[in-house]
């Protein structure tokens, strides 16, 4: 049976438009060394490494596990590389957990990164051709369809944009620190893809994120509290086919249902204390609240509107500032997973949710067709009632 | 939809020939930066790692991963010994020379490890393991590994070091540029070829899945839901009018290769008779405030189709979009809108 | 030799394999190649798509010059209703590694692994030099074939091989491939005729480098009890390990494969006789290095399919090595064997999968 696995080390780089002080090697090492330091171990204690990032064309380096092997202390060890589009950061975290849970590897280092400033993501999304519509252009029609179905008022998107950026002010690693953000500045920022304004969209960031995960009998080696991985799930569906619900994709529903079933959660809104959801465009907060069964259909935007998803609300979402505040694409999903771990370890600093015991980390990718989620807890076997 | 022609003439279809190209800008960090600065300015640096000197230098101990700072950089070369080599008889476009040359592992004097680089030896007969080679700095160094090459011999570079010769002290290399281009050449896939040839004579072809009868336009050559390939026998013709199922107003983001500058609409259309949408249709002459899901549109073919003179200059195997080579524009038909609820499952 | 009673519930077997021909150029979509493999796997095991608990693929976006190319590949894998699925930007052999681990967790009993690639649209040399260090190697265009030439030179200089020894690898590959219906090149050639050909990346000649192909390959894996339901001839994976070494060629001994030695220990290659080995030899001299690192002697049949020198469906090539061994064990031609996959220039990263029959 699956062996318990815990996160015992977390490392993040400073996220920035361009990390002009670092090479790719230096970028991944900044995160990896911080994770090792947090776990109070060294590269010598690592049994295997799992690397994740979005397309190779973002930096023009093919199979970067090869050229980063030395930098990550992987020489003589197993290293493999995950790529599942935007969900890759969370997929990589899950892949690393599987290494431990399988019983084969005791201590695993997992690292994800993107150095977006080396290339251009919209160029890559367009396949290198003119006329690329970008991720926002793909998602905008689905967001409009969500608004049509749910009758949500237009200020919901602005509220999410403001909330996440205000949360980011408490996170020293965050790329965007927009001191003067307000509903008005979001509303008045340029319209990029109706209904998405500039300030409702994620930035383009350089950055890396890393975790050390280990088996139960290695947990005590590290001084800080562990975050136990209670369960994880992934689901994929085709990008387009007649009958596809792009607003509430079935793969997202199935992924959440499988995860909650595995962990024993029956009422996610009540039983999960805090969530880090992959929200690259503001409206995806209410859409994933519904799409992952946290809110009833048509009710997600009301949670946002009522402040339930604020840091002080009953279901805080993206206390770290989320993808809207830092977006090194390949790492963005892992950041969600490790911020969930930060919350249950009590290491979330100024954006800590008091008493957080159970946290959800989530990412999606492609045409909202790849989903990867995990739930971590301060307790190995928490009671859900 | 045979509208205008008497003797349809199918267009010639070129092979796909496309280069995925981007000028990457790499920040170099505390070790590679000084190393590339050195190559530009006329010196080669290695790093002292324990009792060894490693060149090219590394940011960390390759054995343990421990960080090694720039204070351990030392100068090596300019000459060295060839440890192993290969002779490149037919250089590719990515190689530093367009004539035959050697790639070699060169152990520079003062270094304990080898560096990979190019040796311009003239002929394979000049190459031997253990031979001496020496660096040649290029006048126009940009701060990349290709700022230098090696030649047989032991004689230090005759020309003065560029930095020593220059008046100003140039900035250290913080960014190294690498223009990467991958050329893709392939034939059009068979279903794609028939689709484009159909367009050239005013017909929009789809494929009817042999599994469930659904009509895919444009087809990808298979039905993913039922996991069946589709063949020419599955080709069917559909109408050149349909319903808008989804749209975005695009504000073009500027990037390498982007030629769009002004906002425009990009939409998906469910053609009458089809079960999948054609995405990526550009709309340039319907105002955004009149554009909506459910709108009925008619494709207006261009004159080239009528004259049998369609030219496809830029083709690909991607399955979306109707090429602008055959249509003038899309025009509202004036029919009542279709209820958006009825097309919500086609909003890709 | 292990007996059926020795198998534990968590033991994992290959229960079905499929591969397409190694097409020099396949004009249809890569998706159709994948679809063909997936449909054959399911048919062989008599399973529905929904019976597969976990699916994982390996491919490389750059081969088709299309970032996110792997997203379309999902069309061939089957993902409606939604599936539990993942993807590695690596040869399918590494996807098999993750699937093998995932099954050991116990909650899923069948997994599917696919590797695929269409390399014909590009010049592999112009693509794969981008695997090298992005600062001090890749801008030189120093591709894996050139690196292999350097490695072959080092091997010859060390007195470990001659050009004739390297040619002999090709002679045996071509001859073996004559019975492989999926091979791209096969036939009887002599060492002398090969040595008469001009150098390509000297000391290597064009025939010493694998012919790149378009193709796909896949396997179905199952836990013990399910495996025995699905096939009469399960092929047990008794050891699987992979290791990497430095990307600085100057820090490696190119005449040896240190990472193969480590993986061999991890996978337990030496725990019993190896009847058959399929090695990911994309440059002929690599077979000499790998035989040495694996400690293989003349009792092991090496690359009976012809190996990658007879057809190299990039990104499926390593997985195909495992399939070729599994096929021979399932067919009763071998009791125990090892499949090898490699990644990176000059055998930088190596995976070994040890398999046994015995029901």
mmCIF file of C-alpha atoms in Angstrom, chain A residues 18-27 29 33 43-44 56-61 67-68 70-71 73 75 115 117-120 122-123 126-134 136-142 144-145 148-149 191-194 206 238-247 367, chain B residues 18-30 32 59-68 174-175 178 180 214 216 220 224-225 227 246-260 264 266 275-276 280 288 293 314-316 318 320 339-341 344-348:
data_model
loop_
_atom_site.group_PDB
_atom_site.id
_atom_site.type_symbol
_atom_site.label_atom_id
_atom_site.label_comp_id
_atom_site.label_asym_id
_atom_site.label_seq_id
_atom_site.Cartn_x
_atom_site.Cartn_y
_atom_site.Cartn_z
ATOM 1 C CA UNK A 18 13.690 39.209 -15.070
ATOM 2 C CA UNK A 19 16.124 37.582 -12.679
ATOM 3 C CA UNK A 20 19.075 39.245 -14.381
ATOM 4 C CA UNK A 21 21.424 38.171 -11.607
ATOM 5 C CA UNK A 22 21.144 34.443 -12.295
ATOM 6 C CA UNK A 23 21.744 31.774 -14.907
ATOM 7 C CA UNK A 24 19.245 28.941 -15.280
ATOM 8 C CA UNK A 25 21.516 26.884 -13.041
ATOM 9 C CA UNK A 26 21.531 29.642 -10.450
ATOM 10 C CA UNK A 27 17.768 30.028 -10.615
ATOM 11 C CA UNK A 29 19.677 26.246 -7.256
ATOM 12 C CA UNK A 33 19.191 25.052 -1.803
ATOM 13 C CA UNK A 43 22.148 17.094 -1.779
ATOM 14 C CA UNK A 44 23.874 13.997 -0.393
ATOM 15 C CA UNK A 56 11.256 23.622 -23.664
ATOM 16 C CA UNK A 57 10.700 26.390 -26.214
ATOM 17 C CA UNK A 58 10.110 28.925 -23.426
ATOM 18 C CA UNK A 59 13.885 28.964 -22.831
ATOM 19 C CA UNK A 60 15.077 27.149 -25.948
ATOM 20 C CA UNK A 61 16.691 24.366 -23.905
ATOM 21 C CA UNK A 67 22.018 20.427 -18.528
ATOM 22 C CA UNK A 68 20.729 21.066 -14.982
ATOM 23 C CA UNK A 70 24.949 18.965 -12.034
ATOM 24 C CA UNK A 71 23.340 22.113 -10.675
ATOM 25 C CA UNK A 73 23.166 17.586 -7.373
ATOM 26 C CA UNK A 75 24.913 13.311 -10.815
ATOM 27 C CA UNK A 115 12.702 31.790 -16.858
ATOM 28 C CA UNK A 117 12.376 36.479 -19.662
ATOM 29 C CA UNK A 118 14.670 34.291 -21.794
ATOM 30 C CA UNK A 119 11.916 33.864 -24.373
ATOM 31 C CA UNK A 120 8.259 34.771 -24.817
ATOM 32 C CA UNK A 122 2.771 34.213 -26.122
ATOM 33 C CA UNK A 123 5.181 33.464 -28.966
ATOM 34 C CA UNK A 126 1.183 30.716 -30.918
ATOM 35 C CA UNK A 127 3.565 28.019 -32.119
ATOM 36 C CA UNK A 128 6.018 30.688 -33.174
ATOM 37 C CA UNK A 129 3.594 32.255 -35.644
ATOM 38 C CA UNK A 130 2.027 35.672 -35.931
ATOM 39 C CA UNK A 131 -1.503 36.242 -34.673
ATOM 40 C CA UNK A 132 -1.214 34.381 -31.387
ATOM 41 C CA UNK A 133 -4.201 35.050 -29.172
ATOM 42 C CA UNK A 134 -2.433 34.177 -25.931
ATOM 43 C CA UNK A 136 -6.202 35.118 -22.128
ATOM 44 C CA UNK A 137 -7.690 35.058 -25.614
ATOM 45 C CA UNK A 138 -8.443 31.375 -25.228
ATOM 46 C CA UNK A 139 -10.046 31.675 -21.822
ATOM 47 C CA UNK A 140 -11.995 34.918 -22.311
ATOM 48 C CA UNK A 141 -14.957 33.355 -24.189
ATOM 49 C CA UNK A 142 -15.335 30.719 -21.508
ATOM 50 C CA UNK A 144 -17.998 35.272 -20.667
ATOM 51 C CA UNK A 145 -19.983 32.043 -20.859
ATOM 52 C CA UNK A 148 -23.779 34.449 -18.811
ATOM 53 C CA UNK A 149 -24.688 31.234 -17.017
ATOM 54 C CA UNK A 191 -9.070 45.771 -21.694
ATOM 55 C CA UNK A 192 -6.987 42.901 -23.113
ATOM 56 C CA UNK A 193 -9.526 40.219 -23.861
ATOM 57 C CA UNK A 194 -13.061 41.227 -22.962
ATOM 58 C CA UNK A 206 11.186 34.334 -13.707
ATOM 59 C CA UNK A 238 -9.418 16.466 -24.806
ATOM 60 C CA UNK A 239 -8.993 20.130 -25.656
ATOM 61 C CA UNK A 240 -12.012 20.354 -27.932
ATOM 62 C CA UNK A 241 -14.877 18.125 -28.922
ATOM 63 C CA UNK A 242 -18.602 18.595 -29.397
ATOM 64 C CA UNK A 243 -20.304 18.613 -26.033
ATOM 65 C CA UNK A 244 -17.261 19.758 -24.078
ATOM 66 C CA UNK A 245 -18.121 21.980 -21.125
ATOM 67 C CA UNK A 246 -15.285 24.479 -21.191
ATOM 68 C CA UNK A 247 -16.712 26.440 -18.250
ATOM 69 C CA UNK A 367 -7.182 24.497 -22.750
ATOM 70 C CA UNK B 18 8.555 26.795 -41.409
ATOM 71 C CA UNK B 19 11.239 27.866 -38.993
ATOM 72 C CA UNK B 20 10.388 27.998 -35.312
ATOM 73 C CA UNK B 21 12.685 30.840 -34.431
ATOM 74 C CA UNK B 22 13.331 32.985 -31.390
ATOM 75 C CA UNK B 23 16.227 35.178 -30.259
ATOM 76 C CA UNK B 24 16.662 33.973 -26.684
ATOM 77 C CA UNK B 25 18.309 36.283 -24.180
ATOM 78 C CA UNK B 26 20.092 34.417 -21.432
ATOM 79 C CA UNK B 27 21.176 36.115 -18.247
ATOM 80 C CA UNK B 28 24.547 34.727 -17.386
ATOM 81 C CA UNK B 29 24.926 34.921 -13.617
ATOM 82 C CA UNK B 30 28.065 35.232 -11.502
ATOM 83 C CA UNK B 32 29.209 32.308 -16.861
ATOM 84 C CA UNK B 59 28.787 27.665 -10.342
ATOM 85 C CA UNK B 60 28.963 24.623 -8.108
ATOM 86 C CA UNK B 61 31.098 21.625 -7.311
ATOM 87 C CA UNK B 62 30.046 19.105 -9.961
ATOM 88 C CA UNK B 63 30.491 16.254 -7.496
ATOM 89 C CA UNK B 64 28.615 17.611 -4.481
ATOM 90 C CA UNK B 65 26.540 20.533 -5.728
ATOM 91 C CA UNK B 66 28.214 22.930 -3.267
ATOM 92 C CA UNK B 67 28.231 26.554 -4.457
ATOM 93 C CA UNK B 68 31.496 27.952 -5.790
ATOM 94 C CA UNK B 174 25.208 40.093 -18.367
ATOM 95 C CA UNK B 175 23.124 38.674 -21.199
ATOM 96 C CA UNK B 178 21.169 32.852 -28.858
ATOM 97 C CA UNK B 180 17.478 29.510 -32.169
ATOM 98 C CA UNK B 214 -20.424 13.220 -36.303
ATOM 99 C CA UNK B 216 -15.604 17.111 -38.088
ATOM 100 C CA UNK B 220 -7.750 16.368 -37.962
ATOM 101 C CA UNK B 224 -10.373 11.262 -30.951
ATOM 102 C CA UNK B 225 -13.502 10.400 -28.981
ATOM 103 C CA UNK B 227 -10.136 6.614 -31.455
ATOM 104 C CA UNK B 246 -17.330 31.818 -29.331
ATOM 105 C CA UNK B 247 -15.179 34.888 -29.889
ATOM 106 C CA UNK B 248 -12.421 36.972 -28.409
ATOM 107 C CA UNK B 249 -11.339 40.476 -29.158
ATOM 108 C CA UNK B 250 -7.597 40.201 -29.472
ATOM 109 C CA UNK B 251 -5.325 43.029 -28.434
ATOM 110 C CA UNK B 252 -2.103 41.873 -30.093
ATOM 111 C CA UNK B 253 0.804 41.241 -27.747
ATOM 112 C CA UNK B 254 4.060 42.059 -29.491
ATOM 113 C CA UNK B 255 6.624 39.255 -29.800
ATOM 114 C CA UNK B 256 9.223 38.004 -32.268
ATOM 115 C CA UNK B 257 7.403 37.257 -35.547
ATOM 116 C CA UNK B 258 4.124 38.946 -34.578
ATOM 117 C CA UNK B 259 2.840 41.147 -37.401
ATOM 118 C CA UNK B 260 -0.550 42.081 -35.925
ATOM 119 C CA UNK B 264 -9.414 42.337 -34.117
ATOM 120 C CA UNK B 266 -11.154 35.982 -33.534
ATOM 121 C CA UNK B 275 -20.552 18.975 -35.405
ATOM 122 C CA UNK B 276 -17.226 20.649 -34.620
ATOM 123 C CA UNK B 280 -9.331 30.926 -35.241
ATOM 124 C CA UNK B 288 -17.168 44.442 -31.748
ATOM 125 C CA UNK B 293 -22.476 34.335 -29.801
ATOM 126 C CA UNK B 314 1.766 29.525 -45.902
ATOM 127 C CA UNK B 315 0.240 26.153 -45.106
ATOM 128 C CA UNK B 316 0.445 24.016 -42.018
ATOM 129 C CA UNK B 318 -2.706 22.534 -37.699
ATOM 130 C CA UNK B 320 -7.947 25.013 -36.929
ATOM 131 C CA UNK B 339 -30.008 30.848 -28.906
ATOM 132 C CA UNK B 340 -26.544 30.772 -27.226
ATOM 133 C CA UNK B 341 -27.821 27.993 -24.995
ATOM 134 C CA UNK B 344 -22.844 26.349 -25.537
ATOM 135 C CA UNK B 345 -21.269 22.954 -26.051
ATOM 136 C CA UNK B 346 -19.330 24.329 -29.010
ATOM 137 C CA UNK B 347 -17.691 27.280 -27.325
ATOM 138 C CA UNK B 348 -14.124 26.285 -28.055
#
